[in-house]
Backbone as a ProteinNet text record, in pm:
[ID]
protein_1_A
[PRIMARY]
MELPKDPMMLFSVINMKLRDCYSSLDELCEDMDVDKEELVSQLKAAGFEYSAEHNKFW
[TERTIARY]
-3.8	42.9	174	272	398.8	388.4	426.6	418.7	535.8	513	619.8	733.5	853.5	970.9	983.2	940.1	946.5	854	906	824.7	697.4	703.7	583.8	478.2	523.3	428.5	369.9	454.3	408.1	303	331	237.4	103	107.8	-14.3	-93.5	-25.5	-92.9	-155	-79.1	-129.8	-250.7	-243.9	-358.7	-480.4	-458.5	-570.4	-635.3	-551.8	-604.4	-678.7	-622	-688.2	-822.5	-826.7	-950.7	-1056.5	-1014.2	-1110.8	-1143.2	-1049.8	-1065.9	-1056.3	-988.7	-959.2	-997.8	-1048.9	-1091.1	-979.4	-863.8	-750.9	-621.3	-511.3	-379.9	-355.1	-400.2	-385	-455.6	-575.6	-652	-579.3	-528.6	-454.2	-332.4	-254.1	-130.9	-159.7	-262.7	-298.5	-343.9	-430.9	-485.2	-379.1	-290.9	-190.1	-58.7	-55.5	65	185.7	166.3	269.1	312.1	441.9	494.8	462.8	374.8	327.7	442.2	530.3	640.9	731.8	758.2	843.6	776.3	647.5	573.5	572.2	539.2	535.8	674	776.8	914.3	953.3	919.1	950	882.2	755.8	682.7	726.1	762.8	812.7	944.3	1029.5	1156.6	1134.1	1019.5	984.8	905.6	882.5	815.5	667.2	615.9	472.4	444.5	335.5	290.4	149.1	117.7	-15.6	-107.7	-228	-331.3	-443.3	-457.6	-564.9	-700.9	-707.8	-833.5	-884	-792.3	-829.2	-804.3	-744	-710.7	-632.6	-526.7	-440.1	-306.2	-210.4	-80.7	-85.2	-19.1	-13.6	129.3
539.3	632.1	580.7	666.2	629.1	655.8	557.2	570.4	652.8	728	809.7	723	776.8	707.4	730.3	846.7	879.6	786.3	717.3	618.1	675.4	796.6	854.9	890.1	940.8	971.1	841.6	740.5	610.3	553	556.3	510.9	582	713	793.2	760.1	752.9	725.1	585.2	486.8	349	335.9	393.3	383.9	457.6	570.3	642.9	555.8	494.3	407.6	287.3	227.5	113.1	155.4	270.6	319.2	353.8	421.6	477.5	389.1	301.2	233	81.1	23.5	-119.8	-190.7	-311.5	-388.1	-474.9	-479.1	-556.7	-507.1	-540.6	-505.8	-581.2	-705.5	-783.6	-714.5	-666.6	-598.1	-471.9	-393.6	-271.5	-304.7	-402.5	-437.9	-488.6	-570	-622.2	-510.1	-424	-316.6	-212.3	-181.2	-77.6	-134.6	-265.4	-333.6	-303.7	-329.6	-306.7	-441.7	-457.7	-580	-575.8	-665.1	-664.6	-683.6	-779.2	-806	-684.9	-617.3	-498.5	-386	-366	-262.1	-289	-411.5	-448.2	-431	-468.5	-455.9	-310.3	-225.5	-82.3	-22.3	-55.2	2.3	-61.2	-187.6	-253.1	-188.6	-154.2	-88.4	46.9	108.3	237	218.4	92.1	64.3	35.4	13	-10.8	-156.4	-208	-345.5	-338.1	-427.6	-432.9	-517	-466.2	-540.9	-572.1	-699.3	-739.6	-715.9	-734.2	-714.5	-570.9	-476	-333.9	-274.7	-354.8	-312.8	-181.8	-178	-60.4	-95	-6.8	-18.6	61.2	9.7	77	115.7
-1283.3	-1181.2	-1122.5	-1117.2	-1055.1	-905.4	-827.2	-681.8	-628.9	-521.7	-463.3	-409.4	-411.7	-357.2	-206.7	-160.4	-18	59.8	162.9	235.4	299.4	352.3	414.7	309.7	196.9	88.3	31.3	16.8	-31.9	62.7	191.6	295.1	280.1	265	254.4	127.9	15.3	-112.7	-112.7	-66.9	-66.7	25.5	144.7	235.4	180.6	113.4	52.8	-56	-139.9	-245.9	-187.4	-82.7	-18.5	40.6	101.3	163.2	58.7	-47.8	-142.9	-263.6	-301	-430.6	-428.8	-330.1	-335.2	-206.7	-221.2	-104.4	-47.4	-117	-66.3	-129.3	-65.4	-119.2	-250.1	-257.2	-380.8	-497.7	-473.6	-578.5	-623.7	-529.2	-562.1	-647.4	-603.4	-674.5	-815.3	-828	-960.2	-1052.8	-1004.3	-1086.9	-1122.9	-1028.3	-1050.9	-1104.6	-1128.1	-1177.9	-1088.4	-958.6	-857.2	-800.4	-779.3	-719	-569	-525.6	-387.1	-288	-314.5	-222.6	-208.8	-319.3	-316.6	-238.1	-260.5	-189.7	-39.3	-1.2	140.9	202.5	129.1	177.5	198.3	103.6	115.1	238.2	257.3	370.2	502.7	499.9	621.1	666	570.8	601.9	668.6	641.9	703	832.7	871.5	998	989.3	868.9	851.3	816.5	869.2	841.2	784.5	690.5	632.9	720.1	743.1	813.8	714.5	678.6	587.5	652	782.7	855.3	841.3	846.7	837.4	698.9	610.1	474.7	473.2	553.8	553.5	618.3	591.6	658.1	786.1	889.9	1020	1046.4
[MASK]
++++++++++++++++++++++++++++++++++++++++++++++++++++++++++

């Protein structure tokens, strides 16, 4: 699956996947072959931070 380029769509898709399919961001990135640092950086630039405790971006 190709991830959306739009930051709001990316935020929505990643949080949906984390909620429904993955117990951690590491698991999502490994399974989807996504560069974790790049993903976190993209979402951070849009104002979102990952919470491991809640397993989602805020």
